[in-house]
Coordinates of C-alpha atoms in Angstrom, one line a residue:
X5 CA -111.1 8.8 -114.6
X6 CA -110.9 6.0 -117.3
X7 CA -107.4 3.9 -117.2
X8 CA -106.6 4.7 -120.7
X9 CA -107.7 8.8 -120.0
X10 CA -105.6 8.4 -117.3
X11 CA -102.4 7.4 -118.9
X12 CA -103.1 10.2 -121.7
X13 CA -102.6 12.3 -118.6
X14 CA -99.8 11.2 -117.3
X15 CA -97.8 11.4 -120.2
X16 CA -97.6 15.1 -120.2
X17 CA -96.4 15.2 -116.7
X18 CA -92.0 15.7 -116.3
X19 CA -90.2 14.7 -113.6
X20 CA -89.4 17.5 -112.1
X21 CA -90.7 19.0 -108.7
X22 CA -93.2 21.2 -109.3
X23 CA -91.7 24.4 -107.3
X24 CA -95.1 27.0 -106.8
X25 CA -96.2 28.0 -103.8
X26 CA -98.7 25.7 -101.8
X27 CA -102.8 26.8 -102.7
X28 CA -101.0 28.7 -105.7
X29 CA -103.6 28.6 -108.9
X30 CA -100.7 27.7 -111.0
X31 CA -101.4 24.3 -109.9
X32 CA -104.9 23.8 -111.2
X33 CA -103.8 25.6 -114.8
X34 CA -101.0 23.3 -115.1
X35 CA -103.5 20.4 -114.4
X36 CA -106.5 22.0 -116.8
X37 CA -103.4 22.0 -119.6
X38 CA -102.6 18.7 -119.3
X39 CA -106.2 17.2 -119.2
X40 CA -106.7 19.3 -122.4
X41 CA -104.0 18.2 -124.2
X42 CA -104.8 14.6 -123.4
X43 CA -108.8 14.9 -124.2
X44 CA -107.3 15.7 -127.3
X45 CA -105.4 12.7 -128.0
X46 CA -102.4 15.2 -129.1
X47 CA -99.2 13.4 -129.4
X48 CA -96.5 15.2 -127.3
X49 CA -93.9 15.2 -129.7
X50 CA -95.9 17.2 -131.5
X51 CA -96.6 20.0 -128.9
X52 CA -94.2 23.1 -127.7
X53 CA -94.4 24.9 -124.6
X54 CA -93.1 28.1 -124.5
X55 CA -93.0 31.0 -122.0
X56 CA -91.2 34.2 -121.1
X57 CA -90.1 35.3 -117.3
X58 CA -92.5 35.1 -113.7
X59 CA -94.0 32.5 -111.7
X60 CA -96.3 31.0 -114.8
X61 CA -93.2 30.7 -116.8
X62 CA -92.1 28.2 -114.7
X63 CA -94.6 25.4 -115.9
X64 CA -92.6 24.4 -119.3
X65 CA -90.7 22.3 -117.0
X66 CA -93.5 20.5 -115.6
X67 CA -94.7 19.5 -119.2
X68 CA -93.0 16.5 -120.8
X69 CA -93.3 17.8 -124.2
X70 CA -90.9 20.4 -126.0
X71 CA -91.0 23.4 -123.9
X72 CA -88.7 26.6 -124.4
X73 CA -88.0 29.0 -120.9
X74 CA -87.3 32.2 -122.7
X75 CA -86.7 35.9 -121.8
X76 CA -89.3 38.8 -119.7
X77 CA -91.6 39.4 -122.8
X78 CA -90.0 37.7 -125.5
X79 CA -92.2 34.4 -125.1
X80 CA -94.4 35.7 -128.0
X81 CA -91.9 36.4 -130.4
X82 CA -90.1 33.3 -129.7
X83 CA -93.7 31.0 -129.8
X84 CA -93.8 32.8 -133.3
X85 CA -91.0 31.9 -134.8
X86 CA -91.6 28.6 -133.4
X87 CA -94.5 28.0 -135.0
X88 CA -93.6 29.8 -138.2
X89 CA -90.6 27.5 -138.6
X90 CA -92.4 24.0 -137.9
X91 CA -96.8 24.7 -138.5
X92 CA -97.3 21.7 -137.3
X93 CA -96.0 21.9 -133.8
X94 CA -99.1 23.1 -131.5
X95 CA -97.5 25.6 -129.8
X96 CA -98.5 26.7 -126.1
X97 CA -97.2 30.7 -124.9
X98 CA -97.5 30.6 -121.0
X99 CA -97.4 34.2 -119.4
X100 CA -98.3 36.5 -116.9
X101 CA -99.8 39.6 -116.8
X102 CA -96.7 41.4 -115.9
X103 CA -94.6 39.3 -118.4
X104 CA -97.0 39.8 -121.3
X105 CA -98.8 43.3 -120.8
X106 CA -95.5 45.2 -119.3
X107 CA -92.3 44.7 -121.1
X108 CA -93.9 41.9 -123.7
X109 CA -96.8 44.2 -124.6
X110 CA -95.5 44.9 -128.1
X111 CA -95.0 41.9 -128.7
X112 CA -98.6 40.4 -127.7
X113 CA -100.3 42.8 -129.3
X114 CA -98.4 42.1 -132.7
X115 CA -98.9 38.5 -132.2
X116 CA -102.6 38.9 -132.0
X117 CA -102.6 41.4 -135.3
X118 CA -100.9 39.0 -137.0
X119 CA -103.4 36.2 -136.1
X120 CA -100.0 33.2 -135.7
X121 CA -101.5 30.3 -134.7
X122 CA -100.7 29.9 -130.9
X123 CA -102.2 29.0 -127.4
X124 CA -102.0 31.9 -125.4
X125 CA -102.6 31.4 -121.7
X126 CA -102.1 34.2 -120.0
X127 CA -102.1 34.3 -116.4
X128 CA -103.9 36.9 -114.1
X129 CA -103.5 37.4 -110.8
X130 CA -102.7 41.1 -111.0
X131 CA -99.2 41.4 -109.2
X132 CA -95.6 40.7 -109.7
X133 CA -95.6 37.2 -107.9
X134 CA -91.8 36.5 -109.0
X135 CA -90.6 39.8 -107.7
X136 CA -92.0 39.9 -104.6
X137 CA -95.2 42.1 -104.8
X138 CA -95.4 44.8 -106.8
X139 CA -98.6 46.1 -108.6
X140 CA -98.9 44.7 -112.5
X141 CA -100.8 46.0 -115.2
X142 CA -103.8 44.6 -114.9
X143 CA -103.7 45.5 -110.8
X144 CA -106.7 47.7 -109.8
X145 CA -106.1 51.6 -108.9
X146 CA -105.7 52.6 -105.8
X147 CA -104.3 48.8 -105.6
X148 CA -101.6 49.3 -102.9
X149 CA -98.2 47.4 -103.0
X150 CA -94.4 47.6 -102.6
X151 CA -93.9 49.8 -105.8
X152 CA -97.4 51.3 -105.3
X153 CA -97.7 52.6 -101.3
X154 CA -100.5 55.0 -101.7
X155 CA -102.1 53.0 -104.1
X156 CA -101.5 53.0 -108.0
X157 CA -103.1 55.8 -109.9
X158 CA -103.0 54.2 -113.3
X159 CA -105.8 52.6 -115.0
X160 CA -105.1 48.6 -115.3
X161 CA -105.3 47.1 -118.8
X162 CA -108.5 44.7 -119.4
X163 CA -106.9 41.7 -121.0
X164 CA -110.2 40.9 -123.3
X165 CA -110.1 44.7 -125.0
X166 CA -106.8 44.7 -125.5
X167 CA -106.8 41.5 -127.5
X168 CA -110.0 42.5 -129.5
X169 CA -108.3 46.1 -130.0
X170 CA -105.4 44.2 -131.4
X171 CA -108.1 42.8 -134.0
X172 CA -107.9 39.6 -131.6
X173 CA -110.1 36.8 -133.1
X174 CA -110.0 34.5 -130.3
X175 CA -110.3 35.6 -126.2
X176 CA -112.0 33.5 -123.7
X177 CA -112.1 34.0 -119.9
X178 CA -112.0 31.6 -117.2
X179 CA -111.1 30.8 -113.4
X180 CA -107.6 28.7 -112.0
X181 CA -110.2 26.9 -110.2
X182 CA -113.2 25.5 -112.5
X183 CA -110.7 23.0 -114.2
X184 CA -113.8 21.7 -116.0
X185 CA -114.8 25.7 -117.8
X186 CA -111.0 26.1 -118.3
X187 CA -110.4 21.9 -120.1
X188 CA -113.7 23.6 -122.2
X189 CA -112.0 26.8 -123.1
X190 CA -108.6 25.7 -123.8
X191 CA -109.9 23.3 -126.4
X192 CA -111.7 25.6 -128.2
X193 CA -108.3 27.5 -127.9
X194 CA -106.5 25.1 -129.3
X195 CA -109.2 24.4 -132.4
X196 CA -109.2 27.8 -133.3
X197 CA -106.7 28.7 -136.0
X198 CA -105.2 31.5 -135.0
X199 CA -104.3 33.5 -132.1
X200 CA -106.1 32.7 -129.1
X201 CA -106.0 34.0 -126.1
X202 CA -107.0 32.4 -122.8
X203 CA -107.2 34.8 -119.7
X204 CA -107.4 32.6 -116.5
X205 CA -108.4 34.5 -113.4
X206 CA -105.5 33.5 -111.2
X207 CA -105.0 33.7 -107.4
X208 CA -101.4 34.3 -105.3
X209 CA -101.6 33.2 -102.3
X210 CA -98.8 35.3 -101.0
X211 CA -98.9 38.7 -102.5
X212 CA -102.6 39.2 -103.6
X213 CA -104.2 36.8 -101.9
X214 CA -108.1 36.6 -102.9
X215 CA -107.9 39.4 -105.3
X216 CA -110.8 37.6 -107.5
X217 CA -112.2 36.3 -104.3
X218 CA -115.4 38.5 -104.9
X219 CA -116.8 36.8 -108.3
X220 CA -115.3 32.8 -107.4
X221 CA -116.7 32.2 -104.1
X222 CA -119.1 29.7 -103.8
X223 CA -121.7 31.9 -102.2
X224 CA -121.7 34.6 -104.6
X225 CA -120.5 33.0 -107.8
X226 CA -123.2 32.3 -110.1
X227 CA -124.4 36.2 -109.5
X228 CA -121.4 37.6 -110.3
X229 CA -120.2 35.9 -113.4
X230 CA -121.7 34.7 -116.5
X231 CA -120.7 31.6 -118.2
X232 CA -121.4 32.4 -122.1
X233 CA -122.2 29.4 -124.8
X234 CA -122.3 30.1 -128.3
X235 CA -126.1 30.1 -129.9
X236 CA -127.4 30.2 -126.1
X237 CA -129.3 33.0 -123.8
X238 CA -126.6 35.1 -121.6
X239 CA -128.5 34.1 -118.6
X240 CA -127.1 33.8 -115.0
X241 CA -128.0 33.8 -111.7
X242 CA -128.5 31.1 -108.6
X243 CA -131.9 30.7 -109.8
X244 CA -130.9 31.2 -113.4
X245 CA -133.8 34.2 -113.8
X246 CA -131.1 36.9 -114.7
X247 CA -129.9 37.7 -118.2
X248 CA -128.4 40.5 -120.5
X249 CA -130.8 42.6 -122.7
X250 CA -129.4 44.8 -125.4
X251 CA -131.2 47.9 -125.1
X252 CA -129.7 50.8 -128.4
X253 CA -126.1 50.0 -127.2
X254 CA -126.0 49.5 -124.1
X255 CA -126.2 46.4 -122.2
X256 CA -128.5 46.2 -119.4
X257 CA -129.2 43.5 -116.5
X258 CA -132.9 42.3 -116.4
X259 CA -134.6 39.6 -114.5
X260 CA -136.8 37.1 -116.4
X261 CA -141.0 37.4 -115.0
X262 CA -140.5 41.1 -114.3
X263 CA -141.8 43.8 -116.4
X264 CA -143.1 41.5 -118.7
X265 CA -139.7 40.0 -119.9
X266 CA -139.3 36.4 -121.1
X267 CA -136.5 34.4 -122.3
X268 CA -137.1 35.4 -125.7
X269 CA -135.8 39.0 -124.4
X270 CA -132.5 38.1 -123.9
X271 CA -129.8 38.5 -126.0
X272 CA -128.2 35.0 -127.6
X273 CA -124.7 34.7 -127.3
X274 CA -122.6 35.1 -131.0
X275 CA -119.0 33.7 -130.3
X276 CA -118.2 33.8 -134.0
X277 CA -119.4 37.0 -135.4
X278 CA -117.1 38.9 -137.2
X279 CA -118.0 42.4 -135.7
X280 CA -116.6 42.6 -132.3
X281 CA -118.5 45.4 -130.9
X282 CA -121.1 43.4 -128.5
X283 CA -118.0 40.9 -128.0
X284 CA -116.0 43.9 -126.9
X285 CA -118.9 44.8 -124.7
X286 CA -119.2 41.1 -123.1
X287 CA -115.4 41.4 -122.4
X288 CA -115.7 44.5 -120.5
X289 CA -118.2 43.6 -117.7
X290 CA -117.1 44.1 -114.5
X291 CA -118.4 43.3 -111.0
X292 CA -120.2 45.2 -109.0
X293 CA -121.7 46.7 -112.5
X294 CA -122.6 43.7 -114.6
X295 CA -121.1 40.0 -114.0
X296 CA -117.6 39.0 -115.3
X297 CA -118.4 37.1 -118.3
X298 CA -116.5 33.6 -118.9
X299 CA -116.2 31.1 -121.3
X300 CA -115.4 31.8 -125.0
X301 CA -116.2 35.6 -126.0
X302 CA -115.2 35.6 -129.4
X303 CA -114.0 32.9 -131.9
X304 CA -114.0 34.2 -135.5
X305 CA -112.5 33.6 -138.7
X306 CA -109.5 35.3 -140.3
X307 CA -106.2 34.8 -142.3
X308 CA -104.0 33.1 -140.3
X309 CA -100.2 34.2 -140.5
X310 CA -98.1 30.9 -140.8
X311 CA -100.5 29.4 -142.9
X312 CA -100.4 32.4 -145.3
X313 CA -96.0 32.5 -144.9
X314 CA -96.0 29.0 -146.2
X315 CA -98.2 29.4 -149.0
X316 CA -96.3 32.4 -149.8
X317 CA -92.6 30.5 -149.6
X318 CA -94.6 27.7 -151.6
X319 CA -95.8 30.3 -154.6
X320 CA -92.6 32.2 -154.9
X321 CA -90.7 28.9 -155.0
X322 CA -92.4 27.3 -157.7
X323 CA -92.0 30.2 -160.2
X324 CA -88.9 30.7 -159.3
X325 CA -85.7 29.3 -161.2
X326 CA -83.8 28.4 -158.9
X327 CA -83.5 25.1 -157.6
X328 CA -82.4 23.5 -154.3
X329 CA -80.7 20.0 -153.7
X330 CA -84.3 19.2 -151.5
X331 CA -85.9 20.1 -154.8
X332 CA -84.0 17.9 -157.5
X333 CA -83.8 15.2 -155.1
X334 CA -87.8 15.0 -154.7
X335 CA -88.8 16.1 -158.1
X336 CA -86.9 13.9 -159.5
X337 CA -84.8 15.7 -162.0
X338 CA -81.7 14.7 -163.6
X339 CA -78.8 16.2 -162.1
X340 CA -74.8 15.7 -161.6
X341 CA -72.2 15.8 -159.5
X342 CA -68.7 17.2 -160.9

């Protein structure tokens, strides 16, 4: 690492102990946030970290920039009225998926229809790591835990189609582990105006230990997920001969020199296209079926709410007849003082 990268760094680093586990993948997404940040060149004081309750929430104080350790679920109403009240603080939610799909779940899903301009990291390692083991929302049924001794009978939530079904305009996907995919992903996050939402594939050493294990090894890693690039072939595979062929609506697995299919068969990827429906698709693979796609999986265009606020306060004010002391001060207008 270059000596001036290096200092960039450091200078988002606190003081304070960090206080995860040992081998906990908190670690590496506190690490792939602060190489982002500086990559960037982004000036702390003009970044806020905010997050609600649970083991993720923990990393505000690890980041020396502004950082806000709110309530269980609130961190997305609190990152919004952050960012509505200064626009030009980039503002960070960290969150779990206990503390953003359980009690927060309202107010993610509002966040995301509203398209405010935050970075949403949200942290999966499906379990309650803060409360000592019990299954989470995004936990997988017949997942057995403390609150769940026969295994749980619910459906888990898939972080990617609940964003997108919140008219989402930003989710990517990535592992605690690659820091390299996640520094990629998190930067597109952060140029992306609007809401966008980072899942990061997350692993707790003490109460779910290896619950992603079967798509990150080494050994079976490149079969099992798919790294997608805008404008590129979804291909995949050791030998990079497997790729994703759209066939009516349905997405189907074929292998590149059989049955006559070439490169040209496979469908390119379309990060920014404004209809979601092969995005939703991408967002819902899961192993043993297809591979788990990573990487940016949509990144489209809309109205973005703070932007649209301030315009808003900026129209109504200039028609309006009233005047504030900010106003004749700056306009220069004549005024007095009985």
């Amino acid at each position: 690492m270059a000596e001036n990268t290096k200092q960039a760094f450091l200078q988002f680093k606190s003081d304070q102990n960090v206080r995860w586990c040992p081998g906990c993948g908190d670690h590496a997404i506190l690490n792939a946030i602060q190489k982002t940040m500086a990559d960037m060149e982004v000036p702390k004081e003009d970044v806020a970290v905010i997050s609600g309750i649970g083991c993720s929430s923990r990393l505000p104080y690890y980041m020396n920039t502004y950082g806000f350790h709110t309530i269980h679920g609130r961190a997305s109403a609190m990152a919004s009225g952050v960012k509505v009240a200064n626009p030009k603080l980039q503002v960070w939610q960290i969150t779990g998926d206990g503390d953003a799909l359980a009690i927060g779940g309202n107010h993610f899903i509002h966040t995301i229809r509203r398209n405010i301009d935050l970075n949403v990291i949200l942290f999966n390692n499906q379990i309650y790591g803060l409360t000592k083991g019990q299954y989470s929302p995004t936990s997988k049924r017949g997942f057995v835990s403390k609150t769940s001794p026969f295994g749980t009978i619910e459906y888990p939530f898939r972080p990617g189609e609940l964003t997108i079904g919140a008219r989402g305009y930003f989710f990517a996907r990535t592992i605690d582990k690659e820091i390299k995919l996640s520094v990629s992903v998190m930067t597109a996050a952060a140029r992306h105006e609007g809401t966008s939402i980072v899942e990061v594939l997350q692993n707790c050493v003490i109460y779910n230990n290896n619950t992603h294990q079967e798509i990150t090894d080494k050994a079976h890693k490149d079969d099992r997920t798919i790294i997608l690039e805008h404008g590129k072939p979804m291909i995949f595979g050791k030998e990079r001969n497997k790729g994703l062929k759209l066939e009516g609506i349905t997405l189907k697995i074929v292998t590149i020199g059989e049955n006559g299919i070439t490169e040209k068969d496979i469908l390119v990827h379309d990060a920014h296209c404004d209809d979601p429906t092969i995005q939703l698709k991408l967002a819902d693979m899961e192993y043993p079926d297809f591979p788990v796609a990573l990487g940016v999986i949509r990144d489209a265009k809309a109205p973005v709410y703070d932007q649209c606020a301030r315009l808003q306060i900026d129209q109504i004010k200039e028609k309006s007849k009233i005047k504030t002391f900010h106003d004749l001060v700056t306009t220069g207008d004549v005024w007095e003082v009985k």
